[in-house]
Amino acid sequence: MARVLVLGAGLTGGACAALLRGAVCGRVVVWDKARGAGGRMSTSRSARGAACSADLGAQYVSPRAGRGSFFDELLSHGILKPLTAPIEGMVEKEDSCNYMAPQGISAVVKYYLKQSGADVFYEYHVTHISLRDGKWEISRKTGPPEFFDVVILTIPVPQILQLQGDIVNIINERQKQQLEATNYSSRYALGLFYEAGVCIDVPWAAKYITDNPCIRFISIDNKKRNIESPEIGPSVVVHTTVTFGSEHLDSDPAEVQQLILSHLESIMPSLPKPASVKCQKWRYSQVTKSVPNCPGHMILHTQPLLICGGDGFTCSNFDGCIDSAMSLAEAVKSHL
Ligand SMILES: Cc1cc2nc3c(=O)[nH]c(=O)nc-3n(C[C@H](O)[C@H](O)[C@H](O)COP(=O)(O)OP(=O)(O)OC[C@H]3O[C@@H](n4cnc5c(N)ncnc54)[C@H](O)[C@@H]3O)c2cc1C
């Protein structure tokens, strides 16, 4: 009975675990250091009421036409719906449509995790990967190490390179160079949560901003998701520019939050004061340069199998993650 670990409960990890369902004679386990599912497809909930929520990472997905049953399931279950609310400044692509998630974008990842039947553990922060008696010994920040026959890494590439243990020597020089060649942009996201009854009166649901040094995108998130109910407070998401994100990567988070809020006030002077604000730093936001010559996945070790994938091996969108998940699952199945 093989014990398979998928590291990362983001879209790649969730989809990969779902694709492995029934293919593994044994158990598939998913670990993530965060407190919930989604990774960069996360949905934050207001402390005052879970119904008021905001997508702090991915906003909408635009799968290529003919993505197939894997995507159609999300539509038939109502996890995704066509994005019909007006988005100012959005570049429409000819070969794809845009979809939003009415319950929040993390619902996409949660759907695949549920389909996988895997055991999912949160607040499991992996620090070391080493070889012990033909198995992978996986150590985390708290708790005893555990052993696995196959390990699938779906975490951002720079975080793979931060792992300690035998993995440091297992990654050969050529692979290290390839992994080090990747690049990610950095951004901040703010989630502003309001009390029920507050009205945000703008003619758009979301808007790309082109003339502000700090803010790139604003979404009235409930409106983007067609949720306009008097019982649920509205929520606003703000994404910063990549330049602002890089320049303030190691600044005091409270100061960064204040700075973004002051820019927001200059763009939307009549925006009411929120009941609460969440500031999220995306150090590894979107891939600007993927791992060269390695589409979908990279095998780091064969016996036992250690393999990595994620959007770092494709591109930062729904298709990129699903393509990597499919490529990982195929490689694992043929290995097993
Ligand atoms: C601000 C922003 C806006 C975006 N907008 C869009 C959009 O509109 N449309 C779109 O399609 N895409 C968008 N993207 C990109 C999209 O969100 C990503 O491509 C996708 O979510 C990546 O999924 P993943 O599973 O590969 O990685 P992740 O989502 O990063 O998942 C990796 C998981 O691994 C966990 N992890 C990392 N290290 C460890 C460790 N040591 N131990 C345990 N767990 C660990 C993390 O907690 C995380 O949950 C956006 C991203 C950001 C940040």
mmCIF file of C-alpha atoms and ligand atoms in Angstrom:
data_model
loop_
_atom_site.group_PDB
_atom_site.id
_atom_site.type_symbol
_atom_site.label_atom_id
_atom_site.label_comp_id
_atom_site.label_asym_id
_atom_site.label_seq_id
_atom_site.Cartn_x
_atom_site.Cartn_y
_atom_site.Cartn_z
ATOM 1 C CA MET A 1 0.000 0.000 0.000
ATOM 2 C CA ALA A 2 1.637 3.225 -1.182
ATOM 3 C CA ARG A 3 1.395 6.370 0.913
ATOM 4 C CA VAL A 4 1.355 9.440 -1.317
ATOM 5 C CA LEU A 5 1.830 12.999 -0.050
ATOM 6 C CA VAL A 6 0.652 15.987 -2.064
ATOM 7 C CA LEU A 7 2.273 19.074 -0.576
ATOM 8 C CA GLY A 8 0.107 22.150 -1.134
ATOM 9 C CA ALA A 9 -3.691 22.515 -1.020
ATOM 10 C CA GLY A 10 -3.832 25.043 -3.860
ATOM 11 C CA LEU A 11 -5.400 24.457 -7.284
ATOM 12 C CA THR A 12 -2.528 22.302 -8.571
ATOM 13 C CA GLY A 13 -2.417 20.129 -5.434
ATOM 14 C CA GLY A 14 -6.216 19.813 -5.222
ATOM 15 C CA ALA A 15 -6.630 18.926 -8.911
ATOM 16 C CA CYS A 16 -3.683 16.502 -8.804
ATOM 17 C CA ALA A 17 -5.130 14.722 -5.750
ATOM 18 C CA ALA A 18 -8.504 14.453 -7.552
ATOM 19 C CA LEU A 19 -6.824 12.995 -10.660
ATOM 20 C CA LEU A 20 -5.069 10.389 -8.521
ATOM 21 C CA ARG A 21 -8.317 9.142 -6.999
ATOM 22 C CA GLY A 22 -8.594 5.432 -7.646
ATOM 23 C CA ALA A 23 -5.125 5.289 -9.229
ATOM 24 C CA VAL A 24 -3.214 4.787 -6.014
ATOM 25 C CA CYS A 25 -3.287 1.497 -4.186
ATOM 26 C CA GLY A 26 -3.057 3.126 -0.770
ATOM 27 C CA ARG A 27 -3.727 6.554 0.688
ATOM 28 C CA VAL A 28 -3.311 10.056 -0.726
ATOM 29 C CA VAL A 29 -2.690 12.717 1.905
ATOM 30 C CA VAL A 30 -2.610 16.497 1.293
ATOM 31 C CA TRP A 31 -0.691 18.831 3.615
ATOM 32 C CA ASP A 32 -0.684 22.619 3.645
ATOM 33 C CA LYS A 33 0.914 25.123 5.964
ATOM 34 C CA ALA A 34 -2.098 27.469 5.729
ATOM 35 C CA ARG A 35 -5.227 27.278 7.869
ATOM 36 C CA GLY A 36 -7.457 26.437 4.916
ATOM 37 C CA ALA A 37 -7.625 25.427 1.271
ATOM 38 C CA GLY A 38 -6.956 27.557 -1.792
ATOM 39 C CA GLY A 39 -3.361 28.793 -1.729
ATOM 40 C CA ARG A 40 -3.318 31.744 -4.110
ATOM 41 C CA MET A 41 -6.981 30.999 -4.851
ATOM 42 C CA SER A 42 -7.949 31.936 -1.308
ATOM 43 C CA THR A 43 -11.168 33.475 -0.046
ATOM 44 C CA SER A 44 -11.074 35.452 3.196
ATOM 45 C CA ARG A 45 -14.105 35.763 5.420
ATOM 46 C CA SER A 46 -15.014 38.725 7.601
ATOM 47 C CA ALA A 47 -14.527 38.090 11.342
ATOM 48 C CA ARG A 48 -18.063 39.488 11.846
ATOM 49 C CA GLY A 49 -19.816 37.093 9.464
ATOM 50 C CA ALA A 50 -18.540 34.386 7.135
ATOM 51 C CA ALA A 51 -21.088 35.340 4.453
ATOM 52 C CA CYS A 52 -19.120 38.548 3.830
ATOM 53 C CA SER A 53 -16.066 37.282 1.968
ATOM 54 C CA ALA A 54 -13.429 38.418 -0.492
ATOM 55 C CA ASP A 55 -11.147 36.707 -3.023
ATOM 56 C CA LEU A 56 -7.709 38.022 -2.089
ATOM 57 C CA GLY A 57 -5.786 36.163 -4.824
ATOM 58 C CA ALA A 58 -7.246 34.975 -8.133
ATOM 59 C CA GLN A 59 -10.347 36.958 -9.127
ATOM 60 C CA TYR A 60 -11.845 34.992 -11.985
ATOM 61 C CA VAL A 61 -10.785 32.149 -14.245
ATOM 62 C CA SER A 62 -10.649 32.100 -18.022
ATOM 63 C CA PRO A 63 -10.167 28.481 -19.127
ATOM 64 C CA ARG A 64 -9.413 27.842 -22.769
ATOM 65 C CA ALA A 65 -12.324 26.695 -24.902
ATOM 66 C CA GLY A 66 -12.908 22.928 -24.772
ATOM 67 C CA ARG A 67 -11.189 22.499 -21.395
ATOM 68 C CA GLY A 68 -13.311 19.380 -21.024
ATOM 69 C CA SER A 69 -15.115 17.472 -18.296
ATOM 70 C CA PHE A 70 -12.686 18.513 -15.611
ATOM 71 C CA PHE A 71 -13.906 22.090 -15.994
ATOM 72 C CA ASP A 72 -17.534 21.313 -16.973
ATOM 73 C CA GLU A 73 -18.034 19.676 -13.555
ATOM 74 C CA LEU A 74 -17.346 23.020 -11.875
ATOM 75 C CA LEU A 75 -20.079 24.628 -13.980
ATOM 76 C CA SER A 76 -22.620 21.874 -13.480
ATOM 77 C CA HIS A 77 -22.135 22.027 -9.697
ATOM 78 C CA GLY A 78 -22.482 25.831 -9.681
ATOM 79 C CA ILE A 79 -18.926 26.254 -8.320
ATOM 80 C CA LEU A 80 -18.216 28.548 -11.264
ATOM 81 C CA LYS A 81 -20.646 30.789 -13.159
ATOM 82 C CA PRO A 82 -20.107 33.109 -16.115
ATOM 83 C CA LEU A 83 -18.735 36.486 -15.072
ATOM 84 C CA THR A 84 -21.421 38.904 -16.181
ATOM 85 C CA ALA A 85 -20.793 41.904 -13.906
ATOM 86 C CA PRO A 86 -19.033 44.854 -15.606
ATOM 87 C CA ILE A 87 -15.231 44.861 -15.245
ATOM 88 C CA GLU A 88 -13.722 48.111 -16.515
ATOM 89 C CA GLY A 89 -10.442 47.818 -18.395
ATOM 90 C CA MET A 90 -10.523 44.012 -18.738
ATOM 91 C CA VAL A 91 -8.855 42.684 -21.885
ATOM 92 C CA GLU A 92 -11.234 40.158 -23.472
ATOM 93 C CA LYS A 93 -9.587 37.155 -25.122
ATOM 94 C CA GLU A 94 -11.175 35.603 -28.173
ATOM 95 C CA ASP A 95 -10.723 31.938 -27.255
ATOM 96 C CA SER A 96 -11.867 32.028 -23.623
ATOM 97 C CA CYS A 97 -14.753 33.163 -21.393
ATOM 98 C CA ASN A 98 -14.458 34.446 -17.830
ATOM 99 C CA TYR A 99 -16.014 32.713 -14.834
ATOM 100 C CA MET A 100 -16.379 33.753 -11.192
ATOM 101 C CA ALA A 101 -17.056 31.618 -8.128
ATOM 102 C CA PRO A 102 -20.258 32.716 -6.298
ATOM 103 C CA GLN A 103 -19.073 31.140 -3.006
ATOM 104 C CA GLY A 104 -15.550 32.503 -3.392
ATOM 105 C CA ILE A 105 -12.707 31.270 -5.581
ATOM 106 C CA SER A 106 -11.403 28.848 -2.918
ATOM 107 C CA ALA A 107 -14.563 26.786 -3.598
ATOM 108 C CA VAL A 108 -12.856 25.560 -6.810
ATOM 109 C CA VAL A 109 -9.951 24.072 -4.859
ATOM 110 C CA LYS A 110 -12.268 22.747 -2.112
ATOM 111 C CA TYR A 111 -14.327 20.988 -4.784
ATOM 112 C CA TYR A 112 -11.294 19.114 -6.148
ATOM 113 C CA LEU A 113 -10.039 18.265 -2.653
ATOM 114 C CA LYS A 114 -13.451 16.790 -1.821
ATOM 115 C CA GLN A 115 -13.515 14.846 -5.088
ATOM 116 C CA SER A 116 -10.072 13.430 -4.308
ATOM 117 C CA GLY A 117 -11.215 11.637 -1.151
ATOM 118 C CA ALA A 118 -7.762 12.452 0.242
ATOM 119 C CA ASP A 119 -7.081 13.199 3.909
ATOM 120 C CA VAL A 120 -6.293 16.920 4.072
ATOM 121 C CA PHE A 121 -4.301 18.429 6.933
ATOM 122 C CA TYR A 122 -3.829 22.161 7.478
ATOM 123 C CA GLU A 123 -1.163 23.981 9.490
ATOM 124 C CA TYR A 124 1.321 21.302 8.411
ATOM 125 C CA HIS A 125 4.354 23.377 7.466
ATOM 126 C CA VAL A 126 7.011 21.152 5.869
ATOM 127 C CA THR A 127 10.612 22.118 6.573
ATOM 128 C CA HIS A 128 12.741 19.036 5.681
ATOM 129 C CA ILE A 129 12.575 16.209 3.117
ATOM 130 C CA SER A 130 15.049 13.360 3.585
ATOM 131 C CA LEU A 131 15.540 9.735 2.519
ATOM 132 C CA ARG A 132 15.198 7.060 5.231
ATOM 133 C CA ASP A 133 15.198 3.328 4.376
ATOM 134 C CA GLY A 134 13.759 3.809 0.885
ATOM 135 C CA LYS A 135 11.001 6.205 1.955
ATOM 136 C CA TRP A 136 10.639 9.961 2.221
ATOM 137 C CA GLU A 137 10.849 11.266 5.748
ATOM 138 C CA ILE A 138 8.862 14.509 5.840
ATOM 139 C CA SER A 139 9.455 16.823 8.783
ATOM 140 C CA ARG A 140 7.317 19.797 9.637
ATOM 141 C CA LYS A 141 7.550 22.742 12.018
ATOM 142 C CA THR A 142 5.528 20.983 14.726
ATOM 143 C CA GLY A 143 4.736 17.305 15.205
ATOM 144 C CA PRO A 144 6.673 14.132 14.481
ATOM 145 C CA PRO A 145 8.029 13.356 10.968
ATOM 146 C CA GLU A 146 5.978 11.037 8.735
ATOM 147 C CA PHE A 147 7.014 8.606 5.975
ATOM 148 C CA PHE A 148 5.740 8.455 2.387
ATOM 149 C CA ASP A 149 6.433 6.366 -0.729
ATOM 150 C CA VAL A 150 5.711 9.182 -3.173
ATOM 151 C CA VAL A 151 5.934 12.936 -2.574
ATOM 152 C CA ILE A 152 4.408 15.512 -4.952
ATOM 153 C CA LEU A 153 5.420 19.136 -4.355
ATOM 154 C CA THR A 154 2.993 21.787 -5.658
ATOM 155 C CA ILE A 155 4.384 24.743 -3.732
ATOM 156 C CA PRO A 156 5.904 27.814 -5.446
ATOM 157 C CA VAL A 157 9.383 27.033 -6.853
ATOM 158 C CA PRO A 158 11.324 29.403 -4.516
ATOM 159 C CA GLN A 159 9.702 27.580 -1.580
ATOM 160 C CA ILE A 160 10.900 24.215 -2.982
ATOM 161 C CA LEU A 161 14.423 25.642 -2.945
ATOM 162 C CA GLN A 162 13.991 26.677 0.709
ATOM 163 C CA LEU A 163 13.293 23.089 1.872
ATOM 164 C CA GLN A 164 16.065 21.496 3.946
ATOM 165 C CA GLY A 165 17.294 17.913 4.385
ATOM 166 C CA ASP A 166 18.532 15.477 1.719
ATOM 167 C CA ILE A 167 16.465 17.281 -0.913
ATOM 168 C CA VAL A 168 19.177 19.944 -1.047
ATOM 169 C CA ASN A 169 21.660 17.391 -2.484
ATOM 170 C CA ILE A 170 19.062 15.382 -4.412
ATOM 171 C CA ILE A 171 18.274 18.331 -6.702
ATOM 172 C CA ASN A 172 21.126 18.144 -9.212
ATOM 173 C CA GLU A 173 23.051 21.161 -10.464
ATOM 174 C CA ARG A 174 21.190 21.379 -13.777
ATOM 175 C CA GLN A 175 17.777 21.149 -12.078
ATOM 176 C CA LYS A 176 18.854 23.727 -9.512
ATOM 177 C CA GLN A 177 19.786 26.133 -12.296
ATOM 178 C CA GLN A 178 16.431 25.545 -13.996
ATOM 179 C CA LEU A 179 14.494 26.071 -10.739
ATOM 180 C CA GLU A 180 16.513 29.168 -9.887
ATOM 181 C CA ALA A 181 15.710 30.643 -13.299
ATOM 182 C CA THR A 182 12.018 31.096 -12.383
ATOM 183 C CA ASN A 183 10.630 34.443 -11.439
ATOM 184 C CA TYR A 184 7.478 35.541 -9.639
ATOM 185 C CA SER A 185 5.926 38.985 -9.271
ATOM 186 C CA SER A 186 4.984 40.258 -5.795
ATOM 187 C CA ARG A 187 1.871 42.176 -4.796
ATOM 188 C CA TYR A 188 -0.233 43.109 -1.801
ATOM 189 C CA ALA A 189 -3.958 42.537 -1.579
ATOM 190 C CA LEU A 190 -6.370 44.260 0.813
ATOM 191 C CA GLY A 191 -9.762 42.869 1.723
ATOM 192 C CA LEU A 192 -12.212 45.472 3.104
ATOM 193 C CA PHE A 193 -15.247 44.063 4.867
ATOM 194 C CA TYR A 194 -18.407 46.088 5.559
ATOM 195 C CA GLU A 195 -21.477 45.766 7.772
ATOM 196 C CA ALA A 196 -24.757 44.666 6.138
ATOM 197 C CA GLY A 197 -26.701 47.588 4.710
ATOM 198 C CA VAL A 198 -23.657 49.604 3.602
ATOM 199 C CA CYS A 199 -23.929 50.709 -0.030
ATOM 200 C CA ILE A 200 -20.943 51.118 -2.374
ATOM 201 C CA ASP A 201 -22.316 53.096 -5.255
ATOM 202 C CA VAL A 202 -20.124 52.684 -8.338
ATOM 203 C CA PRO A 203 -21.187 51.725 -11.889
ATOM 204 C CA TRP A 204 -18.670 48.858 -12.137
ATOM 205 C CA ALA A 205 -18.097 45.592 -10.257
ATOM 206 C CA ALA A 206 -14.343 45.711 -10.745
ATOM 207 C CA LYS A 207 -11.892 47.991 -12.425
ATOM 208 C CA TYR A 208 -8.281 47.898 -13.625
ATOM 209 C CA ILE A 209 -6.471 51.098 -12.599
ATOM 210 C CA THR A 210 -3.735 52.344 -14.916
ATOM 211 C CA ASP A 211 -2.772 55.733 -13.476
ATOM 212 C CA ASN A 212 -1.947 55.036 -9.820
ATOM 213 C CA PRO A 213 1.524 54.025 -8.585
ATOM 214 C CA CYS A 214 0.095 51.781 -5.856
ATOM 215 C CA ILE A 215 -3.227 50.314 -6.992
ATOM 216 C CA ARG A 216 -3.741 48.123 -10.071
ATOM 217 C CA PHE A 217 -7.162 46.574 -9.488
ATOM 218 C CA ILE A 218 -10.250 47.172 -7.356
ATOM 219 C CA SER A 219 -13.154 44.760 -7.058
ATOM 220 C CA ILE A 220 -16.452 45.223 -5.268
ATOM 221 C CA ASP A 221 -16.165 41.538 -4.631
ATOM 222 C CA ASN A 222 -19.776 40.702 -3.749
ATOM 223 C CA LYS A 223 -20.905 42.564 -6.876
ATOM 224 C CA LYS A 224 -18.364 40.701 -9.024
ATOM 225 C CA ARG A 225 -19.950 37.495 -7.698
ATOM 226 C CA ASN A 226 -23.542 38.790 -8.197
ATOM 227 C CA ILE A 227 -24.232 38.724 -4.445
ATOM 228 C CA GLU A 228 -26.131 41.880 -3.600
ATOM 229 C CA SER A 229 -28.241 41.062 -0.559
ATOM 230 C CA PRO A 230 -29.268 43.480 2.227
ATOM 231 C CA GLU A 231 -28.308 40.821 4.816
ATOM 232 C CA ILE A 232 -24.698 40.468 3.633
ATOM 233 C CA GLY A 233 -22.233 43.322 3.926
ATOM 234 C CA PRO A 234 -20.276 44.231 0.787
ATOM 235 C CA SER A 235 -16.560 43.526 0.431
ATOM 236 C CA VAL A 236 -13.856 45.272 -1.570
ATOM 237 C CA VAL A 237 -10.595 43.776 -2.843
ATOM 238 C CA VAL A 238 -7.627 45.929 -3.787
ATOM 239 C CA HIS A 239 -4.553 44.570 -5.593
ATOM 240 C CA THR A 240 -1.421 46.675 -5.714
ATOM 241 C CA THR A 241 0.858 47.133 -8.677
ATOM 242 C CA VAL A 242 3.829 44.768 -8.933
ATOM 243 C CA THR A 243 6.226 47.730 -8.543
ATOM 244 C CA PHE A 244 4.579 48.728 -5.250
ATOM 245 C CA GLY A 245 4.608 45.080 -4.121
ATOM 246 C CA SER A 246 8.337 44.677 -4.806
ATOM 247 C CA GLU A 247 9.265 48.023 -3.259
ATOM 248 C CA HIS A 248 7.406 47.284 0.005
ATOM 249 C CA LEU A 249 8.051 43.546 0.299
ATOM 250 C CA ASP A 250 9.815 43.847 3.648
ATOM 251 C CA SER A 251 8.061 46.960 4.969
ATOM 252 C CA ASP A 252 5.939 47.048 8.124
ATOM 253 C CA PRO A 253 2.556 45.508 7.140
ATOM 254 C CA ALA A 254 0.576 48.120 9.124
ATOM 255 C CA GLU A 255 2.334 50.923 7.237
ATOM 256 C CA VAL A 256 1.778 49.190 3.885
ATOM 257 C CA GLN A 257 -1.930 48.800 4.693
ATOM 258 C CA GLN A 258 -2.211 52.504 5.559
ATOM 259 C CA LEU A 259 -0.422 53.490 2.364
ATOM 260 C CA ILE A 260 -2.746 51.384 0.195
ATOM 261 C CA LEU A 261 -5.812 52.768 2.016
ATOM 262 C CA SER A 262 -4.683 56.340 1.407
ATOM 263 C CA HIS A 263 -4.255 55.640 -2.331
ATOM 264 C CA LEU A 264 -7.673 53.977 -2.340
ATOM 265 C CA GLU A 265 -9.200 57.098 -0.779
ATOM 266 C CA SER A 266 -7.709 59.233 -3.547
ATOM 267 C CA ILE A 267 -9.295 56.959 -6.190
ATOM 268 C CA MET A 268 -12.622 56.435 -4.359
ATOM 269 C CA PRO A 269 -13.104 59.411 -1.987
ATOM 270 C CA SER A 270 -16.685 58.462 -1.106
ATOM 271 C CA LEU A 271 -15.893 54.833 -0.162
ATOM 272 C CA PRO A 272 -17.332 54.207 3.343
ATOM 273 C CA LYS A 273 -15.046 53.186 6.230
ATOM 274 C CA PRO A 274 -14.842 49.374 6.440
ATOM 275 C CA ALA A 275 -15.673 47.402 9.606
ATOM 276 C CA SER A 276 -12.430 45.424 9.181
ATOM 277 C CA VAL A 277 -9.477 45.149 6.805
ATOM 278 C CA LYS A 278 -7.199 42.233 5.936
ATOM 279 C CA CYS A 279 -3.806 42.824 4.344
ATOM 280 C CA GLN A 280 -2.275 39.905 2.427
ATOM 281 C CA LYS A 281 1.281 39.910 1.089
ATOM 282 C CA TRP A 282 1.738 37.738 -1.999
ATOM 283 C CA ARG A 283 5.523 37.358 -2.114
ATOM 284 C CA TYR A 284 5.088 34.784 -4.897
ATOM 285 C CA SER A 285 2.092 36.192 -6.736
ATOM 286 C CA GLN A 286 2.216 35.264 -10.432
ATOM 287 C CA VAL A 287 4.905 33.502 -12.445
ATOM 288 C CA THR A 288 6.665 35.885 -14.820
ATOM 289 C CA LYS A 289 9.245 33.281 -15.927
ATOM 290 C CA SER A 290 8.428 29.577 -15.627
ATOM 291 C CA VAL A 291 10.979 26.768 -15.144
ATOM 292 C CA PRO A 292 12.736 26.547 -18.539
ATOM 293 C CA ASN A 293 12.477 23.359 -20.639
ATOM 294 C CA CYS A 294 10.296 21.595 -18.109
ATOM 295 C CA PRO A 295 6.596 21.772 -18.980
ATOM 296 C CA GLY A 296 4.214 20.601 -16.248
ATOM 297 C CA HIS A 297 6.506 18.871 -13.779
ATOM 298 C CA MET A 298 10.077 17.947 -12.844
ATOM 299 C CA ILE A 299 11.153 14.589 -11.420
ATOM 300 C CA LEU A 300 13.692 15.210 -8.667
ATOM 301 C CA HIS A 301 14.179 11.548 -7.660
ATOM 302 C CA THR A 302 12.743 8.305 -9.028
ATOM 303 C CA GLN A 303 13.070 5.553 -6.379
ATOM 304 C CA PRO A 304 11.245 6.608 -4.271
ATOM 305 C CA LEU A 305 9.477 9.222 -6.369
ATOM 306 C CA LEU A 306 9.869 12.907 -5.561
ATOM 307 C CA ILE A 307 8.260 15.148 -8.154
ATOM 308 C CA CYS A 308 7.341 18.813 -8.320
ATOM 309 C CA GLY A 309 4.868 20.894 -10.313
ATOM 310 C CA GLY A 310 2.555 23.883 -10.006
ATOM 311 C CA ASP A 311 2.104 27.079 -11.954
ATOM 312 C CA GLY A 312 5.888 27.604 -11.839
ATOM 313 C CA PHE A 313 6.084 24.875 -14.499
ATOM 314 C CA THR A 314 3.355 26.323 -16.713
ATOM 315 C CA CYS A 315 1.720 29.711 -16.110
ATOM 316 C CA SER A 316 -0.285 31.462 -13.405
ATOM 317 C CA ASN A 317 -3.884 30.773 -14.284
ATOM 318 C CA PHE A 318 -6.512 28.016 -14.138
ATOM 319 C CA ASP A 319 -5.239 26.256 -17.279
ATOM 320 C CA GLY A 320 -1.633 26.448 -16.095
ATOM 321 C CA CYS A 321 -2.479 24.729 -12.804
ATOM 322 C CA ILE A 322 -4.718 22.079 -14.388
ATOM 323 C CA ASP A 323 -2.105 21.313 -17.082
ATOM 324 C CA SER A 324 0.536 20.855 -14.387
ATOM 325 C CA ALA A 325 -1.809 18.731 -12.224
ATOM 326 C CA MET A 326 -2.539 16.468 -15.222
ATOM 327 C CA SER A 327 1.124 16.141 -16.067
ATOM 328 C CA LEU A 328 1.993 15.336 -12.408
ATOM 329 C CA ALA A 329 -0.804 12.756 -12.117
ATOM 330 C CA GLU A 330 0.242 11.034 -15.364
ATOM 331 C CA ALA A 331 3.862 10.822 -14.204
ATOM 332 C CA VAL A 332 2.848 9.434 -10.797
ATOM 333 C CA LYS A 333 0.431 6.898 -12.339
ATOM 334 C CA SER A 334 3.041 5.581 -14.756
ATOM 335 C CA HIS A 335 5.516 5.334 -11.882
ATOM 336 C CA LEU A 336 3.076 3.407 -9.688
HETATM 337 C C1 LIG B 1 -3.009 38.532 -6.490
HETATM 338 C C2 LIG B 1 -3.216 37.386 -7.440
HETATM 339 C C3 LIG B 1 -4.148 37.480 -8.459
HETATM 340 C C4 LIG B 1 -4.341 36.421 -9.339
HETATM 341 N N1 LIG B 1 -5.325 36.502 -10.283
HETATM 342 C C5 LIG B 1 -5.637 35.420 -11.010
HETATM 343 C C6 LIG B 1 -6.806 35.406 -11.817
HETATM 344 O O1 LIG B 1 -7.600 36.366 -11.819
HETATM 345 N N2 LIG B 1 -7.065 34.286 -12.543
HETATM 346 C C7 LIG B 1 -6.244 33.175 -12.494
HETATM 347 O O2 LIG B 1 -6.542 32.167 -13.165
HETATM 348 N N3 LIG B 1 -5.148 33.155 -11.715
HETATM 349 C C8 LIG B 1 -4.828 34.235 -10.973
HETATM 350 N N4 LIG B 1 -3.757 34.209 -10.136
HETATM 351 C C9 LIG B 1 -2.847 33.050 -10.196
HETATM 352 C C10 LIG B 1 -3.403 31.829 -9.483
HETATM 353 O O3 LIG B 1 -3.945 32.212 -8.247
HETATM 354 C C11 LIG B 1 -2.262 30.831 -9.288
HETATM 355 O O4 LIG B 1 -1.692 30.529 -10.548
HETATM 356 C C12 LIG B 1 -2.727 29.525 -8.665
HETATM 357 O O5 LIG B 1 -3.575 29.750 -7.564
HETATM 358 C C13 LIG B 1 -1.499 28.709 -8.253
HETATM 359 O O6 LIG B 1 -1.926 27.492 -7.678
HETATM 360 P P1 LIG B 1 -0.868 26.416 -7.166
HETATM 361 O O7 LIG B 1 -1.645 25.325 -6.555
HETATM 362 O O8 LIG B 1 0.081 26.074 -8.247
HETATM 363 O O9 LIG B 1 -0.004 27.175 -6.054
HETATM 364 P P2 LIG B 1 -0.520 27.825 -4.647
HETATM 365 O O10 LIG B 1 -1.909 28.309 -4.778
HETATM 366 O O11 LIG B 1 0.542 28.778 -4.263
HETATM 367 O O12 LIG B 1 -0.531 26.555 -3.676
HETATM 368 C C14 LIG B 1 0.607 26.134 -2.985
HETATM 369 C C15 LIG B 1 0.232 25.805 -1.551
HETATM 370 O O13 LIG B 1 1.398 25.289 -0.903
HETATM 371 C C16 LIG B 1 1.404 25.714 0.436
HETATM 372 N N5 LIG B 1 2.798 25.657 0.906
HETATM 373 C C17 LIG B 1 3.859 26.388 0.471
HETATM 374 N N6 LIG B 1 4.972 26.004 1.135
HETATM 375 C C18 LIG B 1 4.605 25.021 2.001
HETATM 376 C C19 LIG B 1 5.312 24.231 2.955
HETATM 377 N N7 LIG B 1 6.635 24.366 3.163
HETATM 378 N N8 LIG B 1 4.613 23.335 3.694
HETATM 379 C C20 LIG B 1 3.267 23.176 3.501
HETATM 380 N N9 LIG B 1 2.563 23.887 2.600
HETATM 381 C C21 LIG B 1 3.216 24.793 1.864
HETATM 382 C C22 LIG B 1 0.820 27.126 0.388
HETATM 383 O O14 LIG B 1 0.251 27.467 1.637
HETATM 384 C C23 LIG B 1 -0.214 27.013 -0.731
HETATM 385 O O15 LIG B 1 -1.514 26.757 -0.223
HETATM 386 C C24 LIG B 1 -3.564 35.239 -9.221
HETATM 387 C C25 LIG B 1 -2.632 35.133 -8.177
HETATM 388 C C26 LIG B 1 -2.472 36.179 -7.284
HETATM 389 C C27 LIG B 1 -1.523 36.026 -6.116
#
